GROMACS .gro file of C-alpha atoms in nm:
model
  301
    1MET     CA    1  -1.990  -1.451   0.590
    2GLU     CA    2  -1.701  -1.568   0.802
    3GLU     CA    3  -1.415  -1.320   0.829
    4THR     CA    4  -1.161  -1.598   0.770
    5SER     CA    5  -1.317  -1.663   0.425
    6LEU     CA    6  -1.253  -1.311   0.298
    7ALA     CA    7  -0.957  -1.389   0.074
    8GLY     CA    8  -0.968  -1.477  -0.293
    9LEU     CA    9  -1.276  -1.529  -0.510
   10GLN     CA   10  -1.606  -1.577  -0.325
   11ASN     CA   11  -1.901  -1.780  -0.455
   12TYR     CA   12  -2.165  -1.511  -0.400
   13GLU     CA   13  -2.253  -1.179  -0.563
   14VAL     CA   14  -2.235  -0.849  -0.375
   15LEU     CA   15  -2.340  -0.626  -0.663
   16GLU     CA   16  -2.582  -0.663  -0.951
   17THR     CA   17  -2.385  -0.540  -1.250
   18SER     CA   18  -2.345  -0.597  -1.622
   19GLU     CA   19  -1.972  -0.519  -1.594
   20GLU     CA   20  -1.725  -0.807  -1.608
   21TRP     CA   21  -1.480  -0.623  -1.383
   22VAL     CA   22  -1.550  -0.363  -1.114
   23LEU     CA   23  -1.276  -0.227  -0.888
   24PHE     CA   24  -1.353  -0.042  -0.566
   25HIS     CA   25  -1.030   0.143  -0.496
   26ASN     CA   26  -0.868   0.446  -0.335
   27CYS     CA   27  -0.608   0.686  -0.475
   28PHE     CA   28  -0.376   0.654  -0.172
   29SER     CA   29  -0.427   0.287  -0.081
   30LEU     CA   30  -0.109   0.089  -0.150
   31CYS     CA   31  -0.299  -0.226  -0.246
   32SER     CA   32  -0.544  -0.034  -0.467
   33ARG     CA   33  -0.249   0.099  -0.661
   34LYS     CA   34  -0.119  -0.251  -0.717
   35VAL     CA   35  -0.447  -0.370  -0.869
   36ARG     CA   36  -0.486  -0.061  -1.090
   37ILE     CA   37  -0.137  -0.116  -1.230
   38CYS     CA   38  -0.214  -0.482  -1.289
   39LEU     CA   39  -0.530  -0.397  -1.486
   40LYS     CA   40  -0.328  -0.152  -1.695
   41GLU     CA   41  -0.040  -0.391  -1.763
   42LEU     CA   42  -0.282  -0.671  -1.857
   43SER     CA   43  -0.495  -0.439  -2.077
   44LEU     CA   44  -0.810  -0.538  -1.889
   45LYS     CA   45  -1.095  -0.288  -1.877
   46ALA     CA   46  -1.273  -0.236  -1.546
   47LYS     CA   47  -1.528   0.002  -1.402
   48LEU     CA   48  -1.340   0.193  -1.132
   49ILE     CA   49  -1.530   0.322  -0.829
   50HIS     CA   50  -1.327   0.546  -0.600
   51ILE     CA   51  -1.390   0.498  -0.227
   52HIS     CA   52  -1.262   0.767   0.007
   53ILE     CA   53  -1.090   0.650   0.324
   54LEU     CA   54  -1.029   0.874   0.623
   55GLU     CA   55  -0.682   0.988   0.519
   56THR     CA   56  -0.813   1.108   0.180
   57GLY     CA   57  -1.096   1.305   0.340
   58ASP     CA   58  -1.390   1.080   0.426
   59SER     CA   59  -1.489   0.729   0.539
   60GLU     CA   60  -1.689   0.599   0.244
   61ASN     CA   61  -1.547   0.255   0.322
   62LEU     CA   62  -1.760   0.256   0.639
   63SER     CA   63  -2.088   0.327   0.459
   64LYS     CA   64  -2.361   0.063   0.470
   65ASN     CA   65  -2.338   0.019   0.094
   66PHE     CA   66  -1.965  -0.048   0.096
   67LEU     CA   67  -1.978  -0.276   0.401
   68LYS     CA   68  -2.209  -0.497   0.193
   69ILE     CA   69  -1.926  -0.516  -0.060
   70ASN     CA   70  -1.660  -0.578   0.207
   71PRO     CA   71  -1.753  -0.623   0.576
   72LYS     CA   72  -1.386  -0.566   0.664
   73ALA     CA   73  -1.411  -0.211   0.523
   74THR     CA   74  -1.087  -0.233   0.325
   75VAL     CA   75  -1.002  -0.142  -0.032
   76PRO     CA   76  -0.945  -0.261  -0.293
   77VAL     CA   77  -1.227  -0.500  -0.370
   78LEU     CA   78  -1.232  -0.650  -0.719
   79LEU     CA   79  -1.558  -0.788  -0.857
   80HIS     CA   80  -1.581  -1.042  -1.138
   81HIS     CA   81  -1.938  -1.055  -1.269
   82GLY     CA   82  -2.047  -0.919  -0.931
   83LYS     CA   83  -1.856  -1.177  -0.725
   84PRO     CA   84  -1.593  -1.030  -0.491
   85ILE     CA   85  -1.225  -1.114  -0.480
   86TYR     CA   86  -1.055  -0.999  -0.160
   87GLU     CA   87  -0.685  -0.927  -0.083
   88SER     CA   88  -0.475  -0.758  -0.350
   89HIS     CA   89  -0.225  -1.042  -0.394
   90GLU     CA   90  -0.520  -1.273  -0.466
   91GLN     CA   91  -0.676  -1.014  -0.699
   92ILE     CA   92  -0.370  -0.971  -0.920
   93ALA     CA   93  -0.318  -1.349  -0.939
   94PHE     CA   94  -0.682  -1.389  -1.047
   95LEU     CA   95  -0.656  -1.113  -1.307
   96GLU     CA   96  -0.349  -1.271  -1.462
   97LYS     CA   97  -0.555  -1.578  -1.559
   98PHE     CA   98  -0.734  -1.362  -1.816
   99ASN     CA   99  -0.423  -1.242  -1.998
  100SER     CA  100  -0.098  -1.436  -1.974
  101ILE     CA  101   0.132  -1.171  -2.124
  102LEU     CA  102   0.337  -1.125  -1.806
  103SER     CA  103   0.622  -1.350  -1.698
  104GLN     CA  104   0.518  -1.639  -1.471
  105SER     CA  105   0.749  -1.854  -1.259
  106GLU     CA  106   0.826  -1.964  -0.904
  107THR     CA  107   1.062  -1.666  -0.884
  108VAL     CA  108   0.769  -1.435  -0.957
  109ASN     CA  109   0.553  -1.609  -0.697
  110HIS     CA  110   0.828  -1.577  -0.436
  111TRP     CA  111   0.875  -1.203  -0.486
  112VAL     CA  112   0.502  -1.132  -0.507
  113LYS     CA  113   0.456  -1.300  -0.171
  114ARG     CA  114   0.759  -1.130  -0.021
  115GLY     CA  115   0.640  -0.786  -0.133
  116SER     CA  116   0.282  -0.830  -0.014
  117LEU     CA  117   0.101  -0.667   0.276
  118VAL     CA  118  -0.059  -0.951   0.471
  119GLY     CA  119  -0.240  -0.923   0.803
  120GLU     CA  120  -0.148  -0.648   1.047
  121PRO     CA  121   0.145  -0.422   0.946
  122ASN     CA  122   0.308  -0.446   1.289
  123GLU     CA  123   0.367  -0.821   1.240
  124ASN     CA  124   0.563  -1.057   1.012
  125HIS     CA  125   0.822  -0.804   0.893
  126GLY     CA  126   1.069  -1.078   0.814
  127GLN     CA  127   0.821  -1.245   0.584
  128TYR     CA  128   0.651  -0.951   0.413
  129ALA     CA  129   0.823  -0.634   0.291
  130GLY     CA  130   0.479  -0.481   0.239
  131ASN     CA  131   0.417  -0.494   0.614
  132CYS     CA  132   0.746  -0.311   0.671
  133VAL     CA  133   0.660  -0.038   0.421
  134SER     CA  134   0.322   0.017   0.586
  135ILE     CA  135   0.500   0.126   0.904
  136PHE     CA  136   0.684   0.397   0.709
  137THR     CA  137   0.351   0.535   0.587
  138VAL     CA  138   0.272   0.662   0.939
  139PRO     CA  139   0.436   1.006   0.884
  140LEU     CA  140   0.207   1.059   0.585
  141PHE     CA  141  -0.092   0.939   0.785
  142VAL     CA  142  -0.015   1.202   1.049
  143THR     CA  143   0.019   1.488   0.800
  144MET     CA  144  -0.285   1.383   0.595
  145LEU     CA  145  -0.506   1.342   0.902
  146GLU     CA  146  -0.415   1.690   1.032
  147SER     CA  147  -0.679   1.855   0.816
  148ILE     CA  148  -0.955   1.602   0.892
  149SER     CA  149  -1.221   1.723   1.137
  150ILE     CA  150  -1.209   1.557   1.479
  151PHE     CA  151  -1.583   1.494   1.447
  152LYS     CA  152  -1.517   1.255   1.159
  153PHE     CA  153  -1.297   1.051   1.392
  154ILE     CA  154  -1.585   0.990   1.631
  155GLY     CA  155  -1.787   0.810   1.364
  156TYR     CA  156  -1.471   0.637   1.245
  157LEU     CA  157  -1.401   0.498   1.593
  158VAL     CA  158  -1.758   0.380   1.640
  159ARG     CA  159  -1.810   0.221   1.299
  160HIS     CA  160  -1.475   0.076   1.195
  161PRO     CA  161  -1.474  -0.306   1.225
  162VAL     CA  162  -1.099  -0.316   1.297
  163ARG     CA  163  -1.068  -0.146   1.636
  164PHE     CA  164  -0.687  -0.158   1.638
  165ARG     CA  165  -0.665   0.044   1.317
  166ALA     CA  166  -0.933   0.290   1.429
  167PHE     CA  167  -0.762   0.350   1.763
  168ASN     CA  168  -0.422   0.402   1.598
  169PHE     CA  169  -0.563   0.662   1.361
  170PHE     CA  170  -0.727   0.839   1.654
  171LEU     CA  171  -0.386   0.853   1.826
  172PHE     CA  172  -0.224   0.990   1.509
  173LYS     CA  173  -0.483   1.269   1.509
  174ILE     CA  174  -0.456   1.354   1.880
  175LEU     CA  175  -0.083   1.306   1.941
  176LYS     CA  176   0.038   1.410   1.595
  177TYR     CA  177   0.419   1.419   1.589
  178LYS     CA  178   0.447   1.298   1.949
  179VAL     CA  179   0.392   0.943   1.819
  180PHE     CA  180   0.747   0.959   1.677
  181LYS     CA  181   0.921   1.015   2.010
  182LYS     CA  182   1.175   0.761   2.132
  183GLY     CA  183   1.038   0.484   2.348
  184THR     CA  184   0.689   0.488   2.197
  185PRO     CA  185   0.534   0.165   2.061
  186LEU     CA  186   0.588   0.301   1.709
  187SER     CA  187   0.965   0.339   1.759
  188LYS     CA  188   0.992  -0.026   1.863
  189ILE     CA  189   0.791  -0.148   1.565
  190THR     CA  190   0.996   0.081   1.339
  191SER     CA  191   1.315  -0.090   1.451
  192SER     CA  192   1.181  -0.428   1.335
  193ALA     CA  193   1.045  -0.286   1.009
  194THR     CA  194   1.373  -0.109   0.928
  195GLU     CA  195   1.601  -0.403   1.000
  196ASN     CA  196   1.384  -0.644   0.803
  197LEU     CA  197   1.326  -0.412   0.509
  198LYS     CA  198   1.702  -0.369   0.476
  199ILE     CA  199   1.729  -0.748   0.450
  200HIS     CA  200   1.452  -0.762   0.188
  201PHE     CA  201   1.618  -0.488  -0.017
  202THR     CA  202   1.966  -0.638   0.014
  203THR     CA  203   1.835  -0.971  -0.112
  204LEU     CA  204   1.645  -0.804  -0.397
  205ASN     CA  205   1.950  -0.595  -0.488
  206GLU     CA  206   2.159  -0.912  -0.519
  207HIS     CA  207   1.883  -1.084  -0.715
  208MET     CA  208   1.870  -0.796  -0.967
  209ASN     CA  209   2.229  -0.853  -1.083
  210GLU     CA  210   2.218  -0.857  -1.465
  211ARG     CA  211   1.837  -0.858  -1.463
  212THR     CA  212   1.608  -0.595  -1.614
  213TRP     CA  213   1.306  -0.716  -1.421
  214ILE     CA  214   1.264  -0.951  -1.127
  215ASP     CA  215   1.210  -1.251  -1.354
  216GLY     CA  216   1.471  -1.153  -1.609
  217ASP     CA  217   1.385  -0.970  -1.931
  218LYS     CA  218   1.007  -0.987  -1.892
  219PHE     CA  219   0.786  -0.775  -1.664
  220SER     CA  220   0.573  -0.958  -1.406
  221LEU     CA  221   0.336  -0.930  -1.111
  222ALA     CA  222   0.644  -0.923  -0.890
  223ASP     CA  223   0.756  -0.595  -1.048
  224ILE     CA  224   0.408  -0.449  -0.995
  225THR     CA  225   0.419  -0.555  -0.631
  226TRP     CA  226   0.755  -0.388  -0.568
  227MET     CA  227   0.677  -0.082  -0.782
  228VAL     CA  228   0.414   0.035  -0.534
  229LEU     CA  229   0.649  -0.024  -0.239
  230PHE     CA  230   0.925   0.189  -0.393
  231HIS     CA  231   0.675   0.461  -0.477
  232ARG     CA  232   0.526   0.467  -0.126
  233LEU     CA  233   0.871   0.498   0.035
  234GLU     CA  234   0.951   0.783  -0.204
  235GLU     CA  235   0.624   0.956  -0.106
  236ALA     CA  236   0.726   0.923   0.258
  237GLN     CA  237   1.066   1.078   0.169
  238ILE     CA  238   1.247   0.778   0.306
  239LEU     CA  239   1.336   0.564   0.003
  240ASN     CA  240   1.693   0.693  -0.024
  241PHE     CA  241   1.775   0.551   0.321
  242PHE     CA  242   1.715   0.202   0.185
  243ILE     CA  243   1.851   0.210  -0.172
  244LYS     CA  244   2.135   0.466  -0.171
  245ASP     CA  245   2.402   0.193  -0.142
  246ARG     CA  246   2.213  -0.060  -0.354
  247ASN     CA  247   2.290   0.039  -0.712
  248ASN     CA  248   2.088  -0.238  -0.874
  249LEU     CA  249   1.778  -0.110  -0.697
  250ILE     CA  250   1.846   0.252  -0.794
  251ARG     CA  251   1.858   0.150  -1.161
  252TYR     CA  252   1.560  -0.083  -1.118
  253PHE     CA  253   1.344   0.195  -0.977
  254GLU     CA  254   1.439   0.422  -1.266
  255ARG     CA  255   1.313   0.154  -1.505
  256LEU     CA  256   0.992   0.112  -1.307
  257LYS     CA  257   0.924   0.486  -1.326
  258LYS     CA  258   0.943   0.472  -1.706
  259ARG     CA  259   0.652   0.227  -1.730
  260GLU     CA  260   0.335   0.389  -1.862
  261SER     CA  261   0.143   0.227  -1.577
  262TYR     CA  262   0.360   0.413  -1.323
  263LYS     CA  263   0.238   0.744  -1.465
  264THR     CA  264  -0.125   0.659  -1.532
  265GLU     CA  265  -0.201   0.451  -1.221
  266LEU     CA  266   0.022   0.623  -0.964
  267LEU     CA  267   0.118   0.979  -1.058
  268ASP     CA  268  -0.210   1.064  -1.230
  269TYR     CA  269  -0.404   0.953  -0.921
  270GLU     CA  270  -0.225   1.193  -0.687
  271GLU     CA  271  -0.521   1.387  -0.550
  272ASP     CA  272  -0.496   1.705  -0.343
  273SER     CA  273  -0.510   1.515  -0.012
  274ILE     CA  274  -0.191   1.332  -0.108
  275LYS     CA  275  -0.017   1.643  -0.242
  276VAL     CA  276  -0.097   1.838   0.074
  277GLY     CA  277   0.015   1.550   0.297
  278LYS     CA  278   0.348   1.526   0.115
  279TYR     CA  279   0.399   1.902   0.135
  280LYS     CA  280   0.322   1.909   0.509
  281LEU     CA  281   0.560   1.619   0.565
  282LYS     CA  282   0.838   1.806   0.386
  283ILE     CA  283   0.781   2.111   0.609
  284ALA     CA  284   0.757   1.901   0.926
  285LEU     CA  285   1.086   1.727   0.851
  286ARG     CA  286   1.252   2.068   0.873
  287SER     CA  287   1.056   2.209   1.166
  288ASN     CA  288   0.959   1.922   1.398
  289LYS     CA  289   1.234   1.777   1.617
  290SER     CA  290   1.055   1.451   1.703
  291LEU     CA  291   0.990   1.368   1.338
  292ARG     CA  292   1.340   1.468   1.230
  293GLU     CA  293   1.496   1.245   1.497
  294TYR     CA  294   1.263   0.960   1.401
  295TYR     CA  295   1.393   0.977   1.043
  296LYS     CA  296   1.753   0.988   1.167
  297TYR     CA  297   1.677   0.683   1.382
  298ILE     CA  298   1.563   0.495   1.070
  299GLN     CA  299   1.860   0.616   0.867
  300PHE     CA  300   2.123   0.498   1.114
  301LEU     CA  301   1.969   0.176   1.242
   0.00000   0.00000   0.00000
């Protein structure tokens, strides 16, 4: 299989199954959350198989069995009659074909694309808000990886097909809060992510004037896409920096949090690894100077 082909529905089976839908997912993965919410909102039943990634305690995504499902070692992977669909924005678009209850329009397509995570998170911040939000997940990565044995990182470094990601996680483990110091590569990338995410949110705030949902009165894939971004920024204790002066977005997020799918597919999937990571982040924001200054840097950019 060519790596460049791993997007959308493939024409081969990776699993012999009687299930119409199978989702390999992770509780913390941003894109996994998006697909779980989509299944819920579309009332589609799927067999869910949880795959641990390093930050939630193990590297099941690097097992031989999972690499047969996805050689790129990423979650989520959605199967339709055993055939894989890769990339979450492709997965939710494919799912929608089987139940057309959500709003569909060019406006929806625009905001789905704009809220997606595409390629490497250190690139294309002006195009994809999802790439920006990924950068702000780093503080949670650092706190969640604190409790992971260094021996697990050795196997992770050797086996992970994306060397850049593996090396970054190794640095997060070794350097911990030092990665947040001024002048580091992360601080430069953070500047781009912050400036561009402010633009994305300003544009969305203006768009939400007199709208309940992104496409008007009807919920859509665009709202699912942005729901997980708001939630991740809240987990990272950074959301207020971006929406405090954007009243339409404050009200919009309150509406998102009232969706049943927000509770069942986000809050109910908060495993101990996530809870501990959030707690450690809260403590570190009070006690660690480098992290505290990093957050101030984001706030006042």
